[in-house]
PDB file of C-alpha atoms in Angstrom:
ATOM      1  CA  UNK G 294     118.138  85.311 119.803  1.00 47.00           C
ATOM      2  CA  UNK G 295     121.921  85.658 120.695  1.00 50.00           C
ATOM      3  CA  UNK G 296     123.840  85.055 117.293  1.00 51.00           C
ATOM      4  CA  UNK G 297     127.089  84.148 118.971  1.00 55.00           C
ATOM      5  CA  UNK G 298     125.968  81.344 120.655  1.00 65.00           C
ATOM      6  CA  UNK G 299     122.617  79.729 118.315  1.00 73.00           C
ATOM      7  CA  UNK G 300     123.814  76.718 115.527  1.00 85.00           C
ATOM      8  CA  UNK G 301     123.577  77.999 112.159  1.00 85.00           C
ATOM      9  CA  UNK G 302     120.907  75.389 111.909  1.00 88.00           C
ATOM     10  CA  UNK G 303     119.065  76.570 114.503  1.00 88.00           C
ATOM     11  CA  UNK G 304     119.332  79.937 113.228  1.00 86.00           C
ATOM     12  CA  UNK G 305     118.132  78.677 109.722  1.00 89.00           C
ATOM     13  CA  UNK G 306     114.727  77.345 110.847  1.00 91.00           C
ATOM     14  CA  UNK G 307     113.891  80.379 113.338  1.00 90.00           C
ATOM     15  CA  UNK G 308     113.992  82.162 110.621  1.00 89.00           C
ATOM     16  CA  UNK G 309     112.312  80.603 108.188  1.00 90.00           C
ATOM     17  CA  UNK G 310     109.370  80.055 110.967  1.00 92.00           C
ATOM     18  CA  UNK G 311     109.535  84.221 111.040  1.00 91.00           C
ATOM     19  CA  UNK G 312     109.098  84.206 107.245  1.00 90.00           C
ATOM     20  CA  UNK G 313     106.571  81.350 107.015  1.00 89.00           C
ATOM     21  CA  UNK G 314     104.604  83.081 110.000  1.00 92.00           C
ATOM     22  CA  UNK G 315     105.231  86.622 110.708  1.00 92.00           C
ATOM     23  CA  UNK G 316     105.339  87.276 106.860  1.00 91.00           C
ATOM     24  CA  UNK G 317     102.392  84.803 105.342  1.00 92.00           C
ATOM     25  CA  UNK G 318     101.118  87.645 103.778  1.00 93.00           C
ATOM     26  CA  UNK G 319     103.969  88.472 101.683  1.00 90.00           C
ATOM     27  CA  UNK G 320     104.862  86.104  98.298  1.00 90.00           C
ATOM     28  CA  UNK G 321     108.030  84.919 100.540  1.00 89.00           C
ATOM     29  CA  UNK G 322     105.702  83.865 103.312  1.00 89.00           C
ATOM     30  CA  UNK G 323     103.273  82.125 101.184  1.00 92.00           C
ATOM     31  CA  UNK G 324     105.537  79.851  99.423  1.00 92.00           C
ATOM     32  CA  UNK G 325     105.921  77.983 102.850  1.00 94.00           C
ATOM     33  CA  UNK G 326     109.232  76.903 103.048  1.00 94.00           C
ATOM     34  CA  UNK G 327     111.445  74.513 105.386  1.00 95.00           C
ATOM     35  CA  UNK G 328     115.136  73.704 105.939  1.00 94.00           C
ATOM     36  CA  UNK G 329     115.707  70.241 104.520  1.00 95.00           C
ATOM     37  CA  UNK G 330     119.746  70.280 105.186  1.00 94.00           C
ATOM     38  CA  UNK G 331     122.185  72.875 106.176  1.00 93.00           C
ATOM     39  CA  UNK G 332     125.778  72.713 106.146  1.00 92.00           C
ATOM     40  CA  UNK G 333     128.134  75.883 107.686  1.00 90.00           C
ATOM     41  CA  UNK G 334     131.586  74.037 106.540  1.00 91.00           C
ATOM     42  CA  UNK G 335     129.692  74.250 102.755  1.00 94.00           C
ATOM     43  CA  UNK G 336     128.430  77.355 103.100  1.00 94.00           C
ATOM     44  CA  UNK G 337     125.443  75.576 101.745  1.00 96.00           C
ATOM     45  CA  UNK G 338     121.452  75.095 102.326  1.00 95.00           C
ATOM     46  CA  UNK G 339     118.298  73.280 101.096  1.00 97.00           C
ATOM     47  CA  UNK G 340     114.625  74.524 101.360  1.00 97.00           C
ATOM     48  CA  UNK G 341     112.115  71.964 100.501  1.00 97.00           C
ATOM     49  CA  UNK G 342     108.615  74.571  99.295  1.00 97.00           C
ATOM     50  CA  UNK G 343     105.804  72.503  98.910  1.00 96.00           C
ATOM     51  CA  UNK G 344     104.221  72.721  94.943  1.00 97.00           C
ATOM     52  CA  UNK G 345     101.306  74.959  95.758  1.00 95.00           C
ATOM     53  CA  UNK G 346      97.940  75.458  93.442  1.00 94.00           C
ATOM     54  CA  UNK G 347      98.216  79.019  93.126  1.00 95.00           C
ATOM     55  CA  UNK G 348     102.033  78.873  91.575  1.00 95.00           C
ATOM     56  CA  UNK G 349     101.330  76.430  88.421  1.00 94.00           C
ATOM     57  CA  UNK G 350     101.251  78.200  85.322  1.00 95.00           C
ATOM     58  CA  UNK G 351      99.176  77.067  81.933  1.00 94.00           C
ATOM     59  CA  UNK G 352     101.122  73.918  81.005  1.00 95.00           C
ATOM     60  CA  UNK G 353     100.448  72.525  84.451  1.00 94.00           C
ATOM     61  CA  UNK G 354     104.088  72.769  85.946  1.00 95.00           C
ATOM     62  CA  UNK G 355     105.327  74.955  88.245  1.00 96.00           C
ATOM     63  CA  UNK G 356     105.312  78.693  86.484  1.00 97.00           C
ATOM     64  CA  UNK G 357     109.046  79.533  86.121  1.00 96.00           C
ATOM     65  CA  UNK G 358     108.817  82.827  87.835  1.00 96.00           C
ATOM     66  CA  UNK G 359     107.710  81.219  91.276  1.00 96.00           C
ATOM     67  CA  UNK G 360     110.843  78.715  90.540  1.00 97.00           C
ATOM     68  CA  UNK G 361     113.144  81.578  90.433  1.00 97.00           C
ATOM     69  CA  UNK G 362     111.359  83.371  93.480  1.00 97.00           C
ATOM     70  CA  UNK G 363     112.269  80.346  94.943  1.00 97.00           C
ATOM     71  CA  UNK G 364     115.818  80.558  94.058  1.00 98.00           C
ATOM     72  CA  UNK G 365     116.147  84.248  95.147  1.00 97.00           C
ATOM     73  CA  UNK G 366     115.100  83.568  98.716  1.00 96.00           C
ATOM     74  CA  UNK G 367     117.066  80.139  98.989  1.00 96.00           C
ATOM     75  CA  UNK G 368     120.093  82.143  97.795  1.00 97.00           C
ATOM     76  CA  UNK G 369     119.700  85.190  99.905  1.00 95.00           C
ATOM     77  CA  UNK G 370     118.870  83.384 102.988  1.00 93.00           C
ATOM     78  CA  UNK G 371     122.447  81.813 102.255  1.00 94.00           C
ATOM     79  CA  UNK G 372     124.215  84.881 101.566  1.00 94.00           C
ATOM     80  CA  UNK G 373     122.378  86.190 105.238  1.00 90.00           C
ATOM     81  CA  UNK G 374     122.866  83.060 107.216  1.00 87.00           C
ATOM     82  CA  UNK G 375     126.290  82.631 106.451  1.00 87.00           C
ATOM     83  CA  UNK G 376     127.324  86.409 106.805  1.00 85.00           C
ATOM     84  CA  UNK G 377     125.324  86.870 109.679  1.00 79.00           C
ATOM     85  CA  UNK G 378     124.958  90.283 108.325  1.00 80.00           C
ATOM     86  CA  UNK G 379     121.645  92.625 107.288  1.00 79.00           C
ATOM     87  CA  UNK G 380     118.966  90.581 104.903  1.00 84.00           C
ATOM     88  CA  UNK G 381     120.813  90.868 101.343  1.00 92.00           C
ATOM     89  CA  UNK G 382     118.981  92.875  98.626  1.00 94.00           C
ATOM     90  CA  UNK G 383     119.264  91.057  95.139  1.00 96.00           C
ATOM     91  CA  UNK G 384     121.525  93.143  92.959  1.00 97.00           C
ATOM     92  CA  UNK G 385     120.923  90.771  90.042  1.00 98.00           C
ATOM     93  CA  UNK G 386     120.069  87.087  89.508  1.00 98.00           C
ATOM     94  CA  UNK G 387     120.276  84.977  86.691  1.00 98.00           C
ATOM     95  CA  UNK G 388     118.643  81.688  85.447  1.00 98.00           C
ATOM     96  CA  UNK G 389     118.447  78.432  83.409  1.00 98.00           C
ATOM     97  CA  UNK G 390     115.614  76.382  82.959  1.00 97.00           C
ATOM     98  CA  UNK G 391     116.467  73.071  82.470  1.00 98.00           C
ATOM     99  CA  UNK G 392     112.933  71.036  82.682  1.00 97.00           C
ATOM    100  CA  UNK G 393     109.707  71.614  83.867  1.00 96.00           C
ATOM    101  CA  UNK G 394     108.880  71.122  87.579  1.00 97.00           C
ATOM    102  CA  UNK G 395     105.557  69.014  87.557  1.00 95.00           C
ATOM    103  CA  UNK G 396     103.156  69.195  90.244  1.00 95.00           C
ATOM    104  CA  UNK G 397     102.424  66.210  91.183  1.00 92.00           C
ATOM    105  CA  UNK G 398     105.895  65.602  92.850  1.00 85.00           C
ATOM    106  CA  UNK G 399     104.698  67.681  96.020  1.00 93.00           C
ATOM    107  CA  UNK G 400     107.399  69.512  96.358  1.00 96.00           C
ATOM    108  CA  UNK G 401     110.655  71.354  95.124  1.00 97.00           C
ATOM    109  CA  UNK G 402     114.329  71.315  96.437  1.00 98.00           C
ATOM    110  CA  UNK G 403     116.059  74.424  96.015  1.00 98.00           C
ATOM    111  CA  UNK G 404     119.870  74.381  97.047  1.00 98.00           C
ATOM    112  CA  UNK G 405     122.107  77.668  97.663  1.00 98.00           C
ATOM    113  CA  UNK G 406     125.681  77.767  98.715  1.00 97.00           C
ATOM    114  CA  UNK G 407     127.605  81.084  99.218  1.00 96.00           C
ATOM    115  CA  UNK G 408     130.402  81.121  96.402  1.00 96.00           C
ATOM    116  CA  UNK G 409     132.110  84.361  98.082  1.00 95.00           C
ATOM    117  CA  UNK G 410     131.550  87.163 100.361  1.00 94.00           C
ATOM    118  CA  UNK G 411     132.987  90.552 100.055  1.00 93.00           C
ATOM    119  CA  UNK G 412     132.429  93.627 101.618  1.00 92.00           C
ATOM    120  CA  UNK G 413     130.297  95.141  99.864  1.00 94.00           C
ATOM    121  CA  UNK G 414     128.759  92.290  97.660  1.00 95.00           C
ATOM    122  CA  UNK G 415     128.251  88.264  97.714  1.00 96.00           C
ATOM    123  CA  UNK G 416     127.510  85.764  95.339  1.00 97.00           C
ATOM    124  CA  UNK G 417     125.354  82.644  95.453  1.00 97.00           C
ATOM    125  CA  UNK G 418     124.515  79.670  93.346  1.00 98.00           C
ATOM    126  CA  UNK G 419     121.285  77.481  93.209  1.00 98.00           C
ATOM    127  CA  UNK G 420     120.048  74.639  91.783  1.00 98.00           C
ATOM    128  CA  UNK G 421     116.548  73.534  91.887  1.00 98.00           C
ATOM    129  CA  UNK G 422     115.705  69.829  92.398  1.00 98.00           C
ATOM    130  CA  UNK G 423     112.859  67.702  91.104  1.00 96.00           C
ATOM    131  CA  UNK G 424     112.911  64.850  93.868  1.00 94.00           C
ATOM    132  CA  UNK G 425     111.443  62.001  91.896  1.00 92.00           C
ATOM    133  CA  UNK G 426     113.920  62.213  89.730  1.00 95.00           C
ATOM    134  CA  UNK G 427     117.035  63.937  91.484  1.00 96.00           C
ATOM    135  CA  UNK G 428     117.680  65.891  88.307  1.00 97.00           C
ATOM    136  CA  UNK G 429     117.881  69.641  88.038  1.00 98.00           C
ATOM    137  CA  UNK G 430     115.381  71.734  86.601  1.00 98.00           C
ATOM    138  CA  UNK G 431     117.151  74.918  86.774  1.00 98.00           C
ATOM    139  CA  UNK G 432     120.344  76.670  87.911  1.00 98.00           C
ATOM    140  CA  UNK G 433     120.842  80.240  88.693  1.00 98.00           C
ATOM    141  CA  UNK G 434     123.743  82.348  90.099  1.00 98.00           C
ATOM    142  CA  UNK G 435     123.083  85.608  92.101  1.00 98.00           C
ATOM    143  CA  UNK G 436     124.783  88.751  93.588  1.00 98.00           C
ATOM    144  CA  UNK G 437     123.680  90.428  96.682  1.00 97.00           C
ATOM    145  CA  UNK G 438     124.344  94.003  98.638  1.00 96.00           C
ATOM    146  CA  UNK G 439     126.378  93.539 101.745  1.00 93.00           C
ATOM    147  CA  UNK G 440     124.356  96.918 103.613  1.00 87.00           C
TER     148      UNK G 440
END
């Protein structure tokens, strides 16, 4: 797909739909996520990932390291898509839990928005959204390779 000429957008779901089909196999590709919103002026994304059985952990939320997988990926895939650049390896990422994600909600918002882009590294934020309630169960901030 020519870069130049595809809408971020556009650019955004193909690949996702790479991730989601040509990687199922891979914790990425099993999560199963979508683009809910994308805006280029905000450097700025949302992934709805549906809540899935195999990520709840003993208390019957969603297990806080699949929540911060989920982060990683929303946050790189902003740092990529807005660069246009290589897919960014996480140099180091870090979180807050705010409240438990339960369940039964279906599924999770993540949002990422590139905060800055240098040559040689980038930075991200994220938020993760309970939709039932529109409050935020966690935060997290991230730096990424340029390579």
């Amino acid at each position: 797909m020519d870069e130049t000429t595809v809408s971020t957008e556009q650019w955004l779901k193909t690949e996702i739909e790479f991730i989601n089909r040509d990687m199922a196999h891979t914790l990425n590709g099993r999560m199963q996520g979508e683009l809910e919103a994308c805006s280029e002026q905000e450097r700025e994304l949302t992934l709805r990932f549906p809540l899935l059985d195999w990520e709840v952990n003993g208390l019957g939320t969603l297990h806080g390291g699949m929540l911060n997988t989920m982060l990683d990926l929303a946050m790189s895939m902003a740092v990529y898509c807005f660069s246009r650049r290589s897919i960014p390896p996480t140099v180091s990422m870090t979180a807050n839990y705010l409240r438990p994600v339960p369940m039964d909600g279906g599924f999770v918002l993540i949002k990422a928005r590139l905060t800055s882009l240098g040559k040689r590294n980038a930075t991200a934020y994220g938020e993760a959204i309970v939709p039932a309630t529109g409050k935020t169960a966690c935060t997290a901030i991230g730096t990424y390779a340029i390579v």
